[in-house]
CSV table of C-alpha atoms in Angstrom, one decimal:
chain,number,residue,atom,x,y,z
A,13,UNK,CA,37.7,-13.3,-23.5
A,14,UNK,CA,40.8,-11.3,-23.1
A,15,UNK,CA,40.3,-9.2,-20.2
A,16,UNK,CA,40.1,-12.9,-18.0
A,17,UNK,CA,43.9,-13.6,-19.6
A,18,UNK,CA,46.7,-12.1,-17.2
A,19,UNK,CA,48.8,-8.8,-18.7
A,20,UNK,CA,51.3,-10.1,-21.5
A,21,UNK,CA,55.0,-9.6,-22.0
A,22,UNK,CA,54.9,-6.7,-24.0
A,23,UNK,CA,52.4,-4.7,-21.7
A,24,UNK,CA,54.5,-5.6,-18.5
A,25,UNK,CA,57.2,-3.4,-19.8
A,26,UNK,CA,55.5,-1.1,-21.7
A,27,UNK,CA,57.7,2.1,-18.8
A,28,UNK,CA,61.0,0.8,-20.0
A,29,UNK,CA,59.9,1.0,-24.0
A,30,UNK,CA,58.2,5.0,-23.0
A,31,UNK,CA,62.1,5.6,-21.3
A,32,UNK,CA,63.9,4.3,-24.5
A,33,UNK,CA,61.3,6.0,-27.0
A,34,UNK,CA,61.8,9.1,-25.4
A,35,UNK,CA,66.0,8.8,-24.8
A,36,UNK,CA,66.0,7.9,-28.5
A,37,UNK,CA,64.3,10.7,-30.0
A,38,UNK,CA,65.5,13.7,-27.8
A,39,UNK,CA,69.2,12.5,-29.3
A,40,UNK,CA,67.6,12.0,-32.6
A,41,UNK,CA,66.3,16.0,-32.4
A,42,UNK,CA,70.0,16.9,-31.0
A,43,UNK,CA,72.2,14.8,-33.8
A,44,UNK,CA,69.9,16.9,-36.4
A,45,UNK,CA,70.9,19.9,-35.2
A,46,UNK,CA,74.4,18.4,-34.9
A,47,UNK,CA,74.3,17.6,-38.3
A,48,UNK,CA,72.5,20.9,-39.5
A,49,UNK,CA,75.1,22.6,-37.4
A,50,UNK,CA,78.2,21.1,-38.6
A,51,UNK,CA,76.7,20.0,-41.8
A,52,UNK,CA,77.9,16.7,-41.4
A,53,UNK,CA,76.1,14.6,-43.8
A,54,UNK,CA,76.8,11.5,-41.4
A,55,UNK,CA,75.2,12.5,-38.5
A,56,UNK,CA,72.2,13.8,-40.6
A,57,UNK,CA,72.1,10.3,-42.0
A,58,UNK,CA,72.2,8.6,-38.9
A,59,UNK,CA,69.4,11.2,-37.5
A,60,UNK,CA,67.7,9.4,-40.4
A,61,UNK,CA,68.0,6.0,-39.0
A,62,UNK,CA,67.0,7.0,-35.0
A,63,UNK,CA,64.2,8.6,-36.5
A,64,UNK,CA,63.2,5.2,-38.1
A,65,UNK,CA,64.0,3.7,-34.7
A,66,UNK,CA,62.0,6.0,-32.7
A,67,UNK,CA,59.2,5.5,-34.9
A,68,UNK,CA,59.6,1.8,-34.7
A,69,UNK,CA,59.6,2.2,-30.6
A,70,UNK,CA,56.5,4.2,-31.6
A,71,UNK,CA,54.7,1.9,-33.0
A,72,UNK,CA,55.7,-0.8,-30.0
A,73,UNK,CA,53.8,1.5,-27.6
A,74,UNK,CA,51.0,2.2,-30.0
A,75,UNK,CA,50.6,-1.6,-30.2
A,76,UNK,CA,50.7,-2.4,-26.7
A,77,UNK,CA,48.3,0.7,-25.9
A,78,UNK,CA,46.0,-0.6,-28.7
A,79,UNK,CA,46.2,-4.4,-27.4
A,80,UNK,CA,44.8,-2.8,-23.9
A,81,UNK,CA,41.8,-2.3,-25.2
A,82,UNK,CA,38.5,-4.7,-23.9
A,83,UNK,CA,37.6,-8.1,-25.7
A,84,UNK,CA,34.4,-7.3,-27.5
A,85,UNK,CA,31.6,-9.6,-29.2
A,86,UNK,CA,33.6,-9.4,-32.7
A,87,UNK,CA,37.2,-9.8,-31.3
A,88,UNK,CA,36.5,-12.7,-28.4
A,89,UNK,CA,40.4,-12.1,-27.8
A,90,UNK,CA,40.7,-8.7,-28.0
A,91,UNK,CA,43.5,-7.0,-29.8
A,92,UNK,CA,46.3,-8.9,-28.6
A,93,UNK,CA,48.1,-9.4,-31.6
A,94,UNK,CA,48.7,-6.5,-32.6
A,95,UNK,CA,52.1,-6.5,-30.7
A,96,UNK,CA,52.9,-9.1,-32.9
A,97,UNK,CA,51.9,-7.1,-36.3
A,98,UNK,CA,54.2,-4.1,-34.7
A,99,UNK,CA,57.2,-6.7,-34.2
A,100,UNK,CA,56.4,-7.8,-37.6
A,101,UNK,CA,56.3,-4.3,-39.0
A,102,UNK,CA,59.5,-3.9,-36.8
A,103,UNK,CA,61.4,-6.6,-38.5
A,104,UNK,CA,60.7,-5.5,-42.0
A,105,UNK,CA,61.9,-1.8,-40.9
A,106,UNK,CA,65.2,-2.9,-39.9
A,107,UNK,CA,65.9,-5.4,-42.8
A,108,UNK,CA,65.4,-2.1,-44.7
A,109,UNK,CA,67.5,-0.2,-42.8
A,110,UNK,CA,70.0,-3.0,-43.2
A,111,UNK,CA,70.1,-3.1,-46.9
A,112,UNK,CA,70.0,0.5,-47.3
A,113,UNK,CA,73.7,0.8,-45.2
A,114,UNK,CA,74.8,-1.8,-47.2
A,115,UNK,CA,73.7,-0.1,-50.8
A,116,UNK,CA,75.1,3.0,-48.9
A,117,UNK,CA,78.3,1.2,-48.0
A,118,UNK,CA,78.8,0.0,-51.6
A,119,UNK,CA,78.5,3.2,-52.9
A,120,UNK,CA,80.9,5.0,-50.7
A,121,UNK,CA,83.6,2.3,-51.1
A,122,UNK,CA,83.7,3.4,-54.9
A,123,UNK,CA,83.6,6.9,-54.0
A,124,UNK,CA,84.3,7.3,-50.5
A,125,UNK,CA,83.5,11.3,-49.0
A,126,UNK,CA,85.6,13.6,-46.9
A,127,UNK,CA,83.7,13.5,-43.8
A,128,UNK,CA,83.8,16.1,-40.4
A,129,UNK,CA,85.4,13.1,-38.1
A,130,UNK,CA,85.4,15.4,-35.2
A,131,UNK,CA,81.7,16.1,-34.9
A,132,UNK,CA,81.0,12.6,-35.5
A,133,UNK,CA,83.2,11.3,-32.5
A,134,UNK,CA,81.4,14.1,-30.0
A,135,UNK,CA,77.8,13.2,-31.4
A,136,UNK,CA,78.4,9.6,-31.3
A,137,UNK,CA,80.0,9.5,-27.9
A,138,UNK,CA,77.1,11.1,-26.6
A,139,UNK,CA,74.8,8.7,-28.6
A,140,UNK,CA,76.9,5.7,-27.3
A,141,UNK,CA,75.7,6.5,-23.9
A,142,UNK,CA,72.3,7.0,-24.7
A,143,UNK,CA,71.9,4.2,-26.6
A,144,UNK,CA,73.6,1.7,-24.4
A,145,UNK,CA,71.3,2.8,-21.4
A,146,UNK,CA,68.7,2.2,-23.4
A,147,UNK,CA,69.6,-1.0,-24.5
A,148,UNK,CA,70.6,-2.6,-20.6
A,149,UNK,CA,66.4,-1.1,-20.2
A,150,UNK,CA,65.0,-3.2,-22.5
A,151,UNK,CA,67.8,-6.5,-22.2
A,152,UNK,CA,65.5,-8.1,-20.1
A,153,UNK,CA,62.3,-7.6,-21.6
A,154,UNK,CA,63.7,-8.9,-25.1
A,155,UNK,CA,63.5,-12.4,-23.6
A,156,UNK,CA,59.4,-12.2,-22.4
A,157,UNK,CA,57.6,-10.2,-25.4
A,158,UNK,CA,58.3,-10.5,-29.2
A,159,UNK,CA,57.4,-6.9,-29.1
A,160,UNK,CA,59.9,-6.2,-26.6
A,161,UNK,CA,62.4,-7.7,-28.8
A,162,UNK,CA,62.1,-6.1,-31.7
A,163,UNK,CA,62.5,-2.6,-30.0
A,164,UNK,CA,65.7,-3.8,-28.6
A,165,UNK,CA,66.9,-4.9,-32.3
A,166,UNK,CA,66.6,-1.6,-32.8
A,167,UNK,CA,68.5,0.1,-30.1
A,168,UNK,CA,70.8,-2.8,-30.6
A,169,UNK,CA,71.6,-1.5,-33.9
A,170,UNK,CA,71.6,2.5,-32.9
A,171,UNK,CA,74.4,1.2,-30.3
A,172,UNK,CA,76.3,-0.7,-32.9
A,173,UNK,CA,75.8,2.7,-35.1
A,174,UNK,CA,77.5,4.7,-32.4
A,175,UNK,CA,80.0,2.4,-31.8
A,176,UNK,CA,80.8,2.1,-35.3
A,177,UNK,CA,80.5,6.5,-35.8
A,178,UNK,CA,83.5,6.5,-32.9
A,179,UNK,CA,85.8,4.2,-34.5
A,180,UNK,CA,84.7,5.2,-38.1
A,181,UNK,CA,85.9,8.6,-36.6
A,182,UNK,CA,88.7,8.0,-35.1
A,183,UNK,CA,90.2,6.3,-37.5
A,184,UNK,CA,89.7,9.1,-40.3
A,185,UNK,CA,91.0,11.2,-37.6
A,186,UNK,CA,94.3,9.5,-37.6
A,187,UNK,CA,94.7,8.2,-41.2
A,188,UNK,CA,92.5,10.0,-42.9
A,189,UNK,CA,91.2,7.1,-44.2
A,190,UNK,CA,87.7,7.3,-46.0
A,191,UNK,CA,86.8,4.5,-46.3
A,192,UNK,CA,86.9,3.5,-42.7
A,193,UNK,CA,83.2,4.7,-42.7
A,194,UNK,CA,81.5,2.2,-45.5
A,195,UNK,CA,83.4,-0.8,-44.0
A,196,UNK,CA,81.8,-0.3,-40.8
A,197,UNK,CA,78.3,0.5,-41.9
A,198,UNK,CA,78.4,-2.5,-43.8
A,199,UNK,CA,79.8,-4.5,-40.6
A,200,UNK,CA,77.0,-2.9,-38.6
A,201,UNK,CA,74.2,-4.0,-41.4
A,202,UNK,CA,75.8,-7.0,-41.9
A,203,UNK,CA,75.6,-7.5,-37.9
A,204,UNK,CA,71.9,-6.9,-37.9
A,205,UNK,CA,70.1,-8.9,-40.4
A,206,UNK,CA,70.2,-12.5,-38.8
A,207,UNK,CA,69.0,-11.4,-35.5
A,208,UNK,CA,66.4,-9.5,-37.7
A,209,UNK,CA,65.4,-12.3,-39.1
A,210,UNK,CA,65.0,-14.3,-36.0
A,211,UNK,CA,62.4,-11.5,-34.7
A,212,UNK,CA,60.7,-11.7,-38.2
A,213,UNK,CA,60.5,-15.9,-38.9
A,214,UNK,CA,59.0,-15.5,-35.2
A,215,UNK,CA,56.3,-13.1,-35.7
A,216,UNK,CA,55.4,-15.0,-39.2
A,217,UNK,CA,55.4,-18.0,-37.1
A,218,UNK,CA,53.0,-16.6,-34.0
A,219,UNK,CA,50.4,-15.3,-36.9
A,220,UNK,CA,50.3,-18.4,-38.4
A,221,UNK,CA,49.7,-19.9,-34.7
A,222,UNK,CA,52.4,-22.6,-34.9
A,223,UNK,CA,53.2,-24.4,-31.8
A,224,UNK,CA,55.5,-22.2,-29.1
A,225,UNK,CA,58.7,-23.4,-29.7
A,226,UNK,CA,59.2,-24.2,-26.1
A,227,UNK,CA,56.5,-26.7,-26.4
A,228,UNK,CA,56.2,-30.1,-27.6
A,229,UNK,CA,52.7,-31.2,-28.7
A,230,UNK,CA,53.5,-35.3,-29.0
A,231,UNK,CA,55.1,-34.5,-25.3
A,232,UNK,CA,51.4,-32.6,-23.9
A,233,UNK,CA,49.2,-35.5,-25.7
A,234,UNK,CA,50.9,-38.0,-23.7
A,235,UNK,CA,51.0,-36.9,-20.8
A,236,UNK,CA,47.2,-36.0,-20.5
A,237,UNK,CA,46.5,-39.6,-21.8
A,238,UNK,CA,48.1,-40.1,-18.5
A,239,UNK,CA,45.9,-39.0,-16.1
A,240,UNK,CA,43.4,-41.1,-14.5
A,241,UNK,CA,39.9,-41.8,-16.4
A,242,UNK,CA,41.4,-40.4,-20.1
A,243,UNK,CA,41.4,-43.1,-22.8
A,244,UNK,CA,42.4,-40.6,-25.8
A,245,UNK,CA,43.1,-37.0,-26.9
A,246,UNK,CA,42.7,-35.9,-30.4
A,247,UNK,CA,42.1,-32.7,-32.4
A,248,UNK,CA,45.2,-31.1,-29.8
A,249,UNK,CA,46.1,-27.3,-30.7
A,250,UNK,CA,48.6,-25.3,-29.1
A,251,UNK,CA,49.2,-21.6,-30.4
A,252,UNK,CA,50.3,-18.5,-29.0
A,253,UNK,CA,48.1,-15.7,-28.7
A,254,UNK,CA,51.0,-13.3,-28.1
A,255,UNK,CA,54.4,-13.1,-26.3
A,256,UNK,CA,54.1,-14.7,-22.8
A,257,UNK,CA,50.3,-16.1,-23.7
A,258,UNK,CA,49.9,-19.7,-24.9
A,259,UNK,CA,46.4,-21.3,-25.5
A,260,UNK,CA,45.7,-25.2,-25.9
A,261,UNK,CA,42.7,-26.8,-27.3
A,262,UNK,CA,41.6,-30.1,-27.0
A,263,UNK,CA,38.8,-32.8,-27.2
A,264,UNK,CA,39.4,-35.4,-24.4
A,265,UNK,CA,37.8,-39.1,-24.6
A,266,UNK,CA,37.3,-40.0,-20.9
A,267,UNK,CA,35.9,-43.7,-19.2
A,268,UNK,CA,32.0,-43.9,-19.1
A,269,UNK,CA,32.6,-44.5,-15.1
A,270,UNK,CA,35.1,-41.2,-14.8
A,271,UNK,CA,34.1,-37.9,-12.8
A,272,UNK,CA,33.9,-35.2,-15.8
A,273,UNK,CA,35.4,-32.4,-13.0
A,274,UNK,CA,37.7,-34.0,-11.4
A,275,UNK,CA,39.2,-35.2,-14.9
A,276,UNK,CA,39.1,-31.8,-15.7
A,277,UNK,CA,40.6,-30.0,-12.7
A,278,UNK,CA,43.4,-32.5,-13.2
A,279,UNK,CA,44.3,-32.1,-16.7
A,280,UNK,CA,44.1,-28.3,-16.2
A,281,UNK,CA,46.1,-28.7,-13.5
A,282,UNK,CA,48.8,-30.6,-15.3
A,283,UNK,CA,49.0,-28.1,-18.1
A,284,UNK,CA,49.6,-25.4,-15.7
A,285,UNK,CA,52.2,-27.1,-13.5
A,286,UNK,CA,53.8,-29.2,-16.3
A,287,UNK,CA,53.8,-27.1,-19.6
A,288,UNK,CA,53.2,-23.3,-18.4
A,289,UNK,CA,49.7,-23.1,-20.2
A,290,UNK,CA,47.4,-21.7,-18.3
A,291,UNK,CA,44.9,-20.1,-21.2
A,292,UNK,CA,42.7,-23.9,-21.9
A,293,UNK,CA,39.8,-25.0,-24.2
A,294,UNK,CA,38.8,-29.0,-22.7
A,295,UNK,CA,36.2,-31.0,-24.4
A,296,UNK,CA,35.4,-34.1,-22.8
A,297,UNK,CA,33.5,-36.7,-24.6
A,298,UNK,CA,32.2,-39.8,-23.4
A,299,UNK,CA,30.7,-43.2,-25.2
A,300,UNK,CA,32.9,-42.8,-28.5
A,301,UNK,CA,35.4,-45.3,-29.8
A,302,UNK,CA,39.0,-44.1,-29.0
A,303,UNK,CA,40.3,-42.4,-32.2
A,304,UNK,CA,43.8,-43.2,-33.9
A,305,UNK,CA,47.0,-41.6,-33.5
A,306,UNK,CA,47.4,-37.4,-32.6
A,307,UNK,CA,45.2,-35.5,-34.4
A,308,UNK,CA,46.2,-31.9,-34.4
């Protein structure tokens, strides 16, 4: 069951995501008043978007929360995926956030608005900052949880936004220059949606419990076939149960003379050393003819 499987990716840094859910909504609440103050149409806008991104950090913590809770006799594995449902939910979120600056880009390039550069460089500064903290939190934990990863898409793309605000900004400042602001945006979207995409092909992949890309299956079946006393392997599955848990299943033919637990403490042992995989399901079978080929 799950409560035997050590603490995943996501759950390991579920402080950092609390730190960044929190830095990114209080400047969320203080651009809206920005924007309410100045009424600056911008910074309202881009309230819009850290609002989505809050909400999506949100949902992160809900996940990993929810995937605490025990195994039970229904759900032998608990609720482990749903970190990867959130990063799913996560990718789809930004891709819309993505198209909608580029709509928004195209329709300010044909009729680009006087904007209140000024407020925007203050408010943006002060969101660069916040942002960027936020981002250096959660660089690390982007590379051990799926989860993890989509949350730093999305401060990823509030830093771009701020970095984008300021030079958006100045430039108007100087030039007075419109449409400074819907090139940008549409840089920033355009920025975002491959490494959105990554998150969501990976999540797709995970649900559909391909093999971890950092493992080879042809690779695992021969080297169990290697140990002592195995004469086959077949029906061989390796999945991924969520970021930074793999599981392997196998039925293993062994020699009639063999030792079933030593066999056994060996391949286990080799899966753990060799290929990381610690989660394992070993069959061994005895007195059948060898079968042909992998079967996975």
């Amino acid at each position: 069951m799950a409560d035997s499987i050590a603490l995943s990716a996501g759950r390991k840094n579920k402080k950092k995501l609390w730190i960044v859910f929190c830095l990114t909504t209080g400047y969320m609440l203080a651009e809206t008043v920005g924007g309410l103050l100045t009424r600056s149409l911008a910074l309202l806008a881009d309230a819009g978007h850290m609002f989505t991104d809050a909400a999506a950090l949100g949902l992160a913590l809900f996940a990993i929360h929810f995937a605490e809770r025990p195994a039970t006799a229904e759900k032998t594995y608990g609720y482990l995926r749903t970190e990867i449902l959130a990063a799913l939910l996560n990718a789809l979120a930004l891709l819309l956030i993505s198209f909608y600056i580029l709509d928004e880009a195209w329709r300010r390039f044909q009729n680009p608005p006087a904007v209140m550069s000024t407020p925007m460089l203050i408010v943006a500064s002060i969101g660069l900052m916040v942002n960027f903290a936020g981002m250096r939190m959660l660089s690390s934990a982007a590379g051990e949880s799926l989860n993890a990863k989509g949350a730093y898409l999305e401060v990823l793309s509030d830093t771009l936004g701020s970095i984008g605000v300021i030079v958006a900004s100045l430039v108007m400042l100087t030039t007075g220059w419109y449409l400074a602001d819907p090139i940008i945006g549409a840089g920033i979207g355009l920025f975002i949606v491959p490494r959105t995409w990554s998150v969501l092909t990976d999540a797709v992949h995970i649900l559909m419990e391909g093999v971890p890309e950092r493992l080879d299956v042809k690779k695992i079946d021969s080297a169990l076939r290697q140990i002592a006393g195995v004469r086959a392997v077949h029906d061989l599955h390796v999945w991924t149960l969520t970021s930074g848990l793999d599981s392997m299943s196998a039925h293993v033919q062994v020699e009639e003379s063999a030792d079933n637990d030593s066999v056994l403490s060996e391949l286990q042992k080799l899966l753990k050393t060799e290929f990381q995989i610690e989660h394992t399901t070993l069959q061994l079978e005895k007195g059948k003819s060898e079968p042909e080929g992998l079967s996975i």
